[in-house]
PDB file of C-alpha atoms and ligand atoms in Angstrom:
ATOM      1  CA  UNK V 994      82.808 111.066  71.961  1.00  0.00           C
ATOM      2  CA  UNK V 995      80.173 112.819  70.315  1.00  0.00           C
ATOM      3  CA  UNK V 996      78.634 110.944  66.962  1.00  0.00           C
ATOM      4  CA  UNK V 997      75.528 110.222  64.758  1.00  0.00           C
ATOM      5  CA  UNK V 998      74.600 107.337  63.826  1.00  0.00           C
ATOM      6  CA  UNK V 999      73.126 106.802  60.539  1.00  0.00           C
ATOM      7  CA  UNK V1000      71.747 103.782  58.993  1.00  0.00           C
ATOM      8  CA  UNK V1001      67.877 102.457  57.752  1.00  0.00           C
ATOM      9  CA  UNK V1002      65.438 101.847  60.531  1.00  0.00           C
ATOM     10  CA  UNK V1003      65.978  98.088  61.799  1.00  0.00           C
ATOM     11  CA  UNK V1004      70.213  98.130  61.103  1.00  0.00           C
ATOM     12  CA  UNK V1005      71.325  98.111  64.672  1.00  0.00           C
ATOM     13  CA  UNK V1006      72.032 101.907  65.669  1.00  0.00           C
ATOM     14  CA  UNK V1007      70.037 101.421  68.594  1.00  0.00           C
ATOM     15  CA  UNK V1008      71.392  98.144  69.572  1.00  0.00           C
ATOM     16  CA  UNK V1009      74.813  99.753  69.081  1.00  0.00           C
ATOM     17  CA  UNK V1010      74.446 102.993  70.869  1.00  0.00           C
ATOM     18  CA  UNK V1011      73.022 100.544  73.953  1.00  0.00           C
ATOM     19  CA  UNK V1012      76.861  98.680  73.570  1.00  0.00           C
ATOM     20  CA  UNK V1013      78.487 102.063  73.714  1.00  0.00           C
ATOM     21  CA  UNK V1014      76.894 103.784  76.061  1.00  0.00           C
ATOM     22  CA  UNK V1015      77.428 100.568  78.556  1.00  0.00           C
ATOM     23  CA  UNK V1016      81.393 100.837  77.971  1.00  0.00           C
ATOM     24  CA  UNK V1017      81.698 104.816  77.837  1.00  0.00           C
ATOM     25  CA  UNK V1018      79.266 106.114  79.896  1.00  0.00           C
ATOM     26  CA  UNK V1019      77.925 108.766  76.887  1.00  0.00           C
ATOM     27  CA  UNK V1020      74.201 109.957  76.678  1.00  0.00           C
ATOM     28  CA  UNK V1021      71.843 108.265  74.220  1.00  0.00           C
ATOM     29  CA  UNK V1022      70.047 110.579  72.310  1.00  0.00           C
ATOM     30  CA  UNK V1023      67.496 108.767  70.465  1.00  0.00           C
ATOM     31  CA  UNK V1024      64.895 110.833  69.242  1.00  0.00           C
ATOM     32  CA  UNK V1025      62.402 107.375  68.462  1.00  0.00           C
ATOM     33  CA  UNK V1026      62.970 107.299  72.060  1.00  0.00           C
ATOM     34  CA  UNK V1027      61.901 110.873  73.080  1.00  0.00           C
ATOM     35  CA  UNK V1028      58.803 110.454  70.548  1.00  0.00           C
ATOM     36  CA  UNK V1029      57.320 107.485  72.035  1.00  0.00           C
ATOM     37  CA  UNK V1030      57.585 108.597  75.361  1.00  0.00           C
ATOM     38  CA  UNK V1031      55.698 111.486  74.388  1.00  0.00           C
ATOM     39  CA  UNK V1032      53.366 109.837  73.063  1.00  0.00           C
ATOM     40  CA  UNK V1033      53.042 107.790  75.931  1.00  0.00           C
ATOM     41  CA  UNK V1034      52.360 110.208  78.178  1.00  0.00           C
ATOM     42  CA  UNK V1035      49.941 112.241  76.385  1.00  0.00           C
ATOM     43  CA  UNK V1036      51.895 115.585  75.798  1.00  0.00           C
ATOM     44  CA  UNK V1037      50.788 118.455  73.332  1.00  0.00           C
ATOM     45  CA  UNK V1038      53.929 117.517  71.361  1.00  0.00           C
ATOM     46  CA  UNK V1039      53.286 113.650  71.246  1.00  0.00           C
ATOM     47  CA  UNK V1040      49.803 113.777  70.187  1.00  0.00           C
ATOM     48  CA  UNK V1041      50.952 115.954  67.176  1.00  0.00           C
ATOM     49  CA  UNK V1042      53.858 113.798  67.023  1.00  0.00           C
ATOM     50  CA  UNK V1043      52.075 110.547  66.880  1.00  0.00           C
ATOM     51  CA  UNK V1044      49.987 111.338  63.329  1.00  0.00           C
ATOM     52  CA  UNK V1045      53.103 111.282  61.689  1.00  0.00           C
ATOM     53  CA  UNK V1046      54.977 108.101  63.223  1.00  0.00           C
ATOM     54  CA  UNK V1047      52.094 105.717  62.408  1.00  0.00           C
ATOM     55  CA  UNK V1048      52.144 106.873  58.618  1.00  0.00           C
ATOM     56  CA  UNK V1049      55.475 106.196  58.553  1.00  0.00           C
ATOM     57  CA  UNK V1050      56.250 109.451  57.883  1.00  0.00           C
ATOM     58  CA  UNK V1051      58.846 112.229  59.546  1.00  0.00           C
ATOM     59  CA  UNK V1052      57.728 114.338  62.573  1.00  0.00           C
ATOM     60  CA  UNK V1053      57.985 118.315  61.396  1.00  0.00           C
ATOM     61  CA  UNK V1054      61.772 119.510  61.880  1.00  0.00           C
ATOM     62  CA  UNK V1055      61.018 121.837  64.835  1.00  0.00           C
ATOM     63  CA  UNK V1056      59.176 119.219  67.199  1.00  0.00           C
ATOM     64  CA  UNK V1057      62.372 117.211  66.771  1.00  0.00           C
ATOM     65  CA  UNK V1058      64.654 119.712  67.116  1.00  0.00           C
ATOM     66  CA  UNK V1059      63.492 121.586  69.756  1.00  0.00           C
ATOM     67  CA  UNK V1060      63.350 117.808  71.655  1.00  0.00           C
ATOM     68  CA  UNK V1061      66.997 117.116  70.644  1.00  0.00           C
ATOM     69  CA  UNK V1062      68.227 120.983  72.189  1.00  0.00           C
ATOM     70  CA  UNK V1063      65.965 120.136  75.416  1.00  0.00           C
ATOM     71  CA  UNK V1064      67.824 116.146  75.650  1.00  0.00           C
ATOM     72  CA  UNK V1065      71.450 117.735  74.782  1.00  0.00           C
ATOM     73  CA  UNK V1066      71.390 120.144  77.634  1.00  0.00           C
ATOM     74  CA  UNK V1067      70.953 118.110  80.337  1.00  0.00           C
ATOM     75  CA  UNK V1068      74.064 116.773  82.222  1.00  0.00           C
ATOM     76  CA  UNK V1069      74.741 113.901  81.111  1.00  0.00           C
ATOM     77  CA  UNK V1070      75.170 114.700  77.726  1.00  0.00           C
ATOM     78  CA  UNK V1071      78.006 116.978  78.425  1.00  0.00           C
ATOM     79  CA  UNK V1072      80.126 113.726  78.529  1.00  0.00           C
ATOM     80  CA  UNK V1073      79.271 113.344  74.866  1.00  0.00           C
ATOM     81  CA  UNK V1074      76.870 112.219  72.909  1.00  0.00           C
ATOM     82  CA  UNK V1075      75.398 109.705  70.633  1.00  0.00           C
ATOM     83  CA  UNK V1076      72.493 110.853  68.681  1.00  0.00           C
ATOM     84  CA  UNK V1077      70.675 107.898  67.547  1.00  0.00           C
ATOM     85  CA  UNK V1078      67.778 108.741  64.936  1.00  0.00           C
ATOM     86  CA  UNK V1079      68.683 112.745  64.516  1.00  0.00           C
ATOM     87  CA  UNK V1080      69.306 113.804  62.027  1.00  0.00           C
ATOM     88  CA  UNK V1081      67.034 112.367  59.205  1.00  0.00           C
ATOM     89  CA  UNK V1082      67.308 114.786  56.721  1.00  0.00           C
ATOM     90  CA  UNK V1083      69.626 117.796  55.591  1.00  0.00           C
ATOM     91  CA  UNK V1084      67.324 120.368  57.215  1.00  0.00           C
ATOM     92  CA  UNK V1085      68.261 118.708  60.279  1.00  0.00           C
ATOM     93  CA  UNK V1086      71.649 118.298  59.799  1.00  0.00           C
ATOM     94  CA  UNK V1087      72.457 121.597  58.901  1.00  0.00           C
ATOM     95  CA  UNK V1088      70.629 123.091  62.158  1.00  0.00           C
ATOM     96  CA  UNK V1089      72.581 120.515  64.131  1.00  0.00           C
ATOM     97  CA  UNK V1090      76.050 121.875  62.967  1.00  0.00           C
ATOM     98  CA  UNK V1091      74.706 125.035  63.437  1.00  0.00           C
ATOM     99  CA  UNK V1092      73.884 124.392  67.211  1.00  0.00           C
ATOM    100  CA  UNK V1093      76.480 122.483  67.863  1.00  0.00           C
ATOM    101  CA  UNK V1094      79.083 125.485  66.417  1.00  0.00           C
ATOM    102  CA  UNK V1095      77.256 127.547  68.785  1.00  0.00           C
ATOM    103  CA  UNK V1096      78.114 125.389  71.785  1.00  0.00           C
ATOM    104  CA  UNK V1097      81.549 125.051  70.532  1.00  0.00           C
ATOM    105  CA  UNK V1098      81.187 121.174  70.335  1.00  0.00           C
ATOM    106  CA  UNK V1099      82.351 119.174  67.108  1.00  0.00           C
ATOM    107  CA  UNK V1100      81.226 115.660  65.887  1.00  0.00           C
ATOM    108  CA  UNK V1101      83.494 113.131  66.102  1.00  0.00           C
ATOM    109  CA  UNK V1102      82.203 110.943  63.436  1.00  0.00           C
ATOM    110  CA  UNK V1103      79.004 109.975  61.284  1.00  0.00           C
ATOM    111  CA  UNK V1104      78.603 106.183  61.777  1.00  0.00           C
ATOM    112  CA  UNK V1105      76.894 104.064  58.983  1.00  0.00           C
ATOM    113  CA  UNK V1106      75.646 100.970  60.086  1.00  0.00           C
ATOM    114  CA  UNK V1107      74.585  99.665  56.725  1.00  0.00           C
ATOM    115  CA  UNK V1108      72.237  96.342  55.942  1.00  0.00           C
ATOM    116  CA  UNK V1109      70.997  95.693  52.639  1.00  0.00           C
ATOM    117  CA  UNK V1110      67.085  96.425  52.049  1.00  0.00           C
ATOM    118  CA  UNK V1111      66.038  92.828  51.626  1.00  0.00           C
ATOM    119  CA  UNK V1112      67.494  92.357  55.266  1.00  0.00           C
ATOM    120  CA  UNK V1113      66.046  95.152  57.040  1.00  0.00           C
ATOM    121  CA  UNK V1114      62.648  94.278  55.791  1.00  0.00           C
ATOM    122  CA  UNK V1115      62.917  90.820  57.395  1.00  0.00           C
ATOM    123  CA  UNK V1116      64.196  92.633  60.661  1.00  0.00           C
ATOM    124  CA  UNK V1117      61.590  95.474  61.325  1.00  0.00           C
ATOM    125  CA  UNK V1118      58.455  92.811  60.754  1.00  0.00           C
ATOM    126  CA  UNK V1119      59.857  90.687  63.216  1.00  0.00           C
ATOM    127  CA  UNK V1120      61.272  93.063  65.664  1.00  0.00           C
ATOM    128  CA  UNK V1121      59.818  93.000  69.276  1.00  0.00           C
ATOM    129  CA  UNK V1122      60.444  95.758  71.219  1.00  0.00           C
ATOM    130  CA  UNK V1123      60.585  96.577  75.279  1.00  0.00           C
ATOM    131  CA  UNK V1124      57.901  98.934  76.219  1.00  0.00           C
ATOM    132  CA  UNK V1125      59.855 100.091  79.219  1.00  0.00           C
ATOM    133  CA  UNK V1126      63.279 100.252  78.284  1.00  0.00           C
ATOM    134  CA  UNK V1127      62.976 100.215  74.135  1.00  0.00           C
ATOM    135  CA  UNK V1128      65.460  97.070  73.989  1.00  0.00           C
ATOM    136  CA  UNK V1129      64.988  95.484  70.777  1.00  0.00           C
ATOM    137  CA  UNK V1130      64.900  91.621  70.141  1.00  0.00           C
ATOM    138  CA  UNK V1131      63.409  89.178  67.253  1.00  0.00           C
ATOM    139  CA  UNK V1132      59.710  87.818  67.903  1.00  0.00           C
ATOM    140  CA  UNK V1133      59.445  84.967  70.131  1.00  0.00           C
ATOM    141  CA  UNK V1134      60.918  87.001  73.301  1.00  0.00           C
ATOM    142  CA  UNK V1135      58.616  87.687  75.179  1.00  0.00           C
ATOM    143  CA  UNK V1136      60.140  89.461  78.271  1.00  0.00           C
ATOM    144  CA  UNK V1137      62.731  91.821  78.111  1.00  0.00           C
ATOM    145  CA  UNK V1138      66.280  90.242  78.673  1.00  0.00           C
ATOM    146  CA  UNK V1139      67.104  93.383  79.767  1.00  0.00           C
ATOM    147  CA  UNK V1140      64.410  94.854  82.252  1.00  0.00           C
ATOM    148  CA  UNK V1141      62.036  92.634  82.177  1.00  0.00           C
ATOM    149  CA  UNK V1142      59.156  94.609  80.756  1.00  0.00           C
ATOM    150  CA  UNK V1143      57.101  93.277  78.267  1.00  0.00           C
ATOM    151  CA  UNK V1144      57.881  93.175  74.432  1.00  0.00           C
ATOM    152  CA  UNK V1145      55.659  94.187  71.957  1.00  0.00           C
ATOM    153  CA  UNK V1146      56.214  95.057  68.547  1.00  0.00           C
ATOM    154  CA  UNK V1147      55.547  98.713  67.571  1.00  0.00           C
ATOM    155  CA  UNK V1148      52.941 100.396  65.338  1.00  0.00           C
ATOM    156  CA  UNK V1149      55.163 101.088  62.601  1.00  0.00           C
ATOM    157  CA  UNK V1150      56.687  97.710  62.455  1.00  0.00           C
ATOM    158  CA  UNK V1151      53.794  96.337  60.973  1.00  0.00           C
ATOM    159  CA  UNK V1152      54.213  95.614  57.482  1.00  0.00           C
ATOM    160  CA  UNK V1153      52.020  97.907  56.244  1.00  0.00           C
ATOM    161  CA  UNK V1154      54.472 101.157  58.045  1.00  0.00           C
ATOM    162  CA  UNK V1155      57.243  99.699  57.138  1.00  0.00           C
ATOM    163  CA  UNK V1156      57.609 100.221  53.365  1.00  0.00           C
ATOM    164  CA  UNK V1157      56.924 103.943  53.554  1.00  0.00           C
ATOM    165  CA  UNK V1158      59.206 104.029  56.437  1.00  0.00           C
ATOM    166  CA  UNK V1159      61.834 102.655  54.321  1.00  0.00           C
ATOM    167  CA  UNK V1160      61.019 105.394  51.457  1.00  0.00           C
ATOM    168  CA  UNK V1161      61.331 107.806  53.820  1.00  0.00           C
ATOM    169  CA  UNK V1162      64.456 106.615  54.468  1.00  0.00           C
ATOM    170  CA  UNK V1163      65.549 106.532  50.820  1.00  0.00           C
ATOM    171  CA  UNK V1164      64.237 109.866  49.994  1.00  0.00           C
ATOM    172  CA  UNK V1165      65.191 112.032  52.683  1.00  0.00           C
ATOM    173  CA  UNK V1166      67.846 110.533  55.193  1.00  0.00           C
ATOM    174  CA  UNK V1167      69.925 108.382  52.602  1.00  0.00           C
ATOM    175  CA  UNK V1168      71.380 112.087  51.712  1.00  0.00           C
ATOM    176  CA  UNK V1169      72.916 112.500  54.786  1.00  0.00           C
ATOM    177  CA  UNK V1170      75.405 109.593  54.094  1.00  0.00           C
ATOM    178  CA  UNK V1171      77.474 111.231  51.241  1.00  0.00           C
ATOM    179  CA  UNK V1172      76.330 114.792  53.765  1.00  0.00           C
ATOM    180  CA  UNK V1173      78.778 113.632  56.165  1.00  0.00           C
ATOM    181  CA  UNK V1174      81.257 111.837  53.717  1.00  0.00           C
ATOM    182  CA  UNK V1175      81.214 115.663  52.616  1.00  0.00           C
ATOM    183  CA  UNK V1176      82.513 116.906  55.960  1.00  0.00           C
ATOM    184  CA  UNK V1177      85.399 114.164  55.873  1.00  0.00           C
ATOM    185  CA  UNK V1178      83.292 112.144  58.934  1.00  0.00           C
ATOM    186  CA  UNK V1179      81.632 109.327  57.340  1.00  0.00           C
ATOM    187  CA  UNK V1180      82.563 105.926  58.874  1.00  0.00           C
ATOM    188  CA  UNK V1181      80.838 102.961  57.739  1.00  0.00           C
ATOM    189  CA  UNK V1182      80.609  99.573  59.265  1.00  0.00           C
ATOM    190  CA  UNK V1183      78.394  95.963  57.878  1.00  0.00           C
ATOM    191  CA  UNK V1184      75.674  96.301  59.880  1.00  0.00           C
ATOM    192  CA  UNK V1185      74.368  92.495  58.461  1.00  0.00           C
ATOM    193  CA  UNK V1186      76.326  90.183  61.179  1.00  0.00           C
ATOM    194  CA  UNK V1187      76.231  89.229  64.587  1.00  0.00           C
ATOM    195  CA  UNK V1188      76.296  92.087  66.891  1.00  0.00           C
ATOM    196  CA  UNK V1189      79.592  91.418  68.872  1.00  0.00           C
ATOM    197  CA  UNK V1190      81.499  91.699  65.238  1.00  0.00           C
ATOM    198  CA  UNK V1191      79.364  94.749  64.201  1.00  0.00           C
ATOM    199  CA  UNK V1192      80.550  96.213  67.748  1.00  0.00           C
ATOM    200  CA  UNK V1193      84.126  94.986  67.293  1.00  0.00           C
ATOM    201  CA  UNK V1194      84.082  97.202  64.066  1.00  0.00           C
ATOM    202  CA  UNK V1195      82.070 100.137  65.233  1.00  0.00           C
ATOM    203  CA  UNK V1196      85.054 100.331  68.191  1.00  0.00           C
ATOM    204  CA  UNK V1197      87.860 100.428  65.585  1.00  0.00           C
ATOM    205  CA  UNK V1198      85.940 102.266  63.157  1.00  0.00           C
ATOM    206  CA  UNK V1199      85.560 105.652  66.026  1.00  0.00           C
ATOM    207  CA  UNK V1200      89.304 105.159  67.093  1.00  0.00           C
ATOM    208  CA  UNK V1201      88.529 103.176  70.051  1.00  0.00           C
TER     209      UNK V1201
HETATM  210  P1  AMP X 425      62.798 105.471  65.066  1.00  0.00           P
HETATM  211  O1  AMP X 425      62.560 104.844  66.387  1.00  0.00           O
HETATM  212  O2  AMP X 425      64.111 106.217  64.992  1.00  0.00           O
HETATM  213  O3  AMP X 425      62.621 104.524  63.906  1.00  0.00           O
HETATM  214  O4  AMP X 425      61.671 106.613  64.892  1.00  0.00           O
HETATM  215  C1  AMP X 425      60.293 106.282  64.881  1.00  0.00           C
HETATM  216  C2  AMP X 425      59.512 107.407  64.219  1.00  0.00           C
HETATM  217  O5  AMP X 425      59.684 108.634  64.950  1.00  0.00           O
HETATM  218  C3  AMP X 425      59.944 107.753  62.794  1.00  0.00           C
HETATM  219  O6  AMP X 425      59.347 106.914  61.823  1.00  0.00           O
HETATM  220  C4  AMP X 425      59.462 109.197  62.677  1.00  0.00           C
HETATM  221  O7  AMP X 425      58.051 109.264  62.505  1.00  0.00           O
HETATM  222  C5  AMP X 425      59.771 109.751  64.066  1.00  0.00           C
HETATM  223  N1  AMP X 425      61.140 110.308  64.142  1.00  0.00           N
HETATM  224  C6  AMP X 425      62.204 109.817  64.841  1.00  0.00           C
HETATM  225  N2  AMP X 425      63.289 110.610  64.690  1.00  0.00           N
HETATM  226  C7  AMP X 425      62.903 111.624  63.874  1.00  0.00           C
HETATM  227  C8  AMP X 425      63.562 112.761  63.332  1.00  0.00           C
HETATM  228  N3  AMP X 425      64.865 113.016  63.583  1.00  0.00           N
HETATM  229  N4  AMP X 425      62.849 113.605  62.531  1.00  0.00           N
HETATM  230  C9  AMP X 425      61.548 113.371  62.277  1.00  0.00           C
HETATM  231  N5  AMP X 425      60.858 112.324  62.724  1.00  0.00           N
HETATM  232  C10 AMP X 425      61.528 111.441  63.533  1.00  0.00           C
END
């Protein structure tokens, strides 16, 4: 199984790819992920990196990339793959067929997990998140039903991030939905309902 997902921030993917990679044993590859623990510990790349997440805004193309090539390499991603934030715009995409033609690896499917605006915004400014394990969960949790670390809620889920997150969005990675529908890949689930149905149709949706 190797598939994007696609989808605003806030609509599930992560939750999701943490429900698929649980039954199928596939690598996560979510470059949010990557980027905060960059950040976290201090590198070159995540101090560059970390101007651009608290706009709001997208990382440069090549910091990304080059992340994505390092994550894809390793072992366990040879199972397959779910890439989980990547791409986010056609500059992306395009290098990621690219690479992936070079590795002689094809994408199973593009999955939409789509929630209407109005929804999301509710979502994002009262998302909490895990700082150890990046489990997400509304405000009001305060230790992580999955680890046990403690939730906080990110930077860029403030409200004042969040609306040029959400333009971002709009502008640059809502092209890559009819991108894939293009290549014949696009499947598209309703992200706005409880996660167990979401999954239920994300599972049918891939074939599985
Ligand atoms: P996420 O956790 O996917 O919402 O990502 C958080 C932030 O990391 C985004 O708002 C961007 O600043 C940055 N980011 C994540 N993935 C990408 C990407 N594929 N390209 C550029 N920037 C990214």
């Amino acid at each position: 199984m190797n598939i994007v997902l696609l989808g605003a921030p806030g609509a599930g993917k992560g939750t999701q790819a943490q429900e698929l990679v649980a039954e199928y044993g596939v690598a996560h590859i979510s470059t949010g992920d990557l980027l905060r623990s960059a950040v976290k510990a201090g590198t070159k790349l995540g101090v560059e990196a970390q101007k651009y997440m608290s706009a709001g805004q997208l990382v440069p193309d090549q910091l990304v990339i080059d992340l994505v090539k390092e994550r894809m390499a390793q072992p366990d991603a040879q199972k397959g793959f779910i890439l989980d934030g990547f791409p986010r715009n056609t500059a992306q995409a395009e290098t990621l067929d690219a690479e992936l033609d070079a590795m002689g690896v094809k994408l199973d499917a593009a999955l939409l997990v789509d929630v209407p605006f109005d929804v999301i915004v509710k979502r994002l400014s009262s998302r909490r998140t895990c700082r150890n394990c990046g489990y997400t969960a509304p405000a009001g949790v305060d230790v992580c039903p999955n680890c046990g670390g403690e939730m906080y809620q990110r930077d860029d889920d403030k409200p004042e991030t969040i609306q040029h997150r959400l333009d971002t969005y709009q502008q640059q990675t809502e092209p890559l939905i009819s991108y894939y529908k293009d290549h014949g890949i696009l499947v598209t689930v309703d992200g706005n309902r409880p996660v167990a149905d979401v999954y239920a149709d994300v599972k049918k949706g891939l074939g599985l």
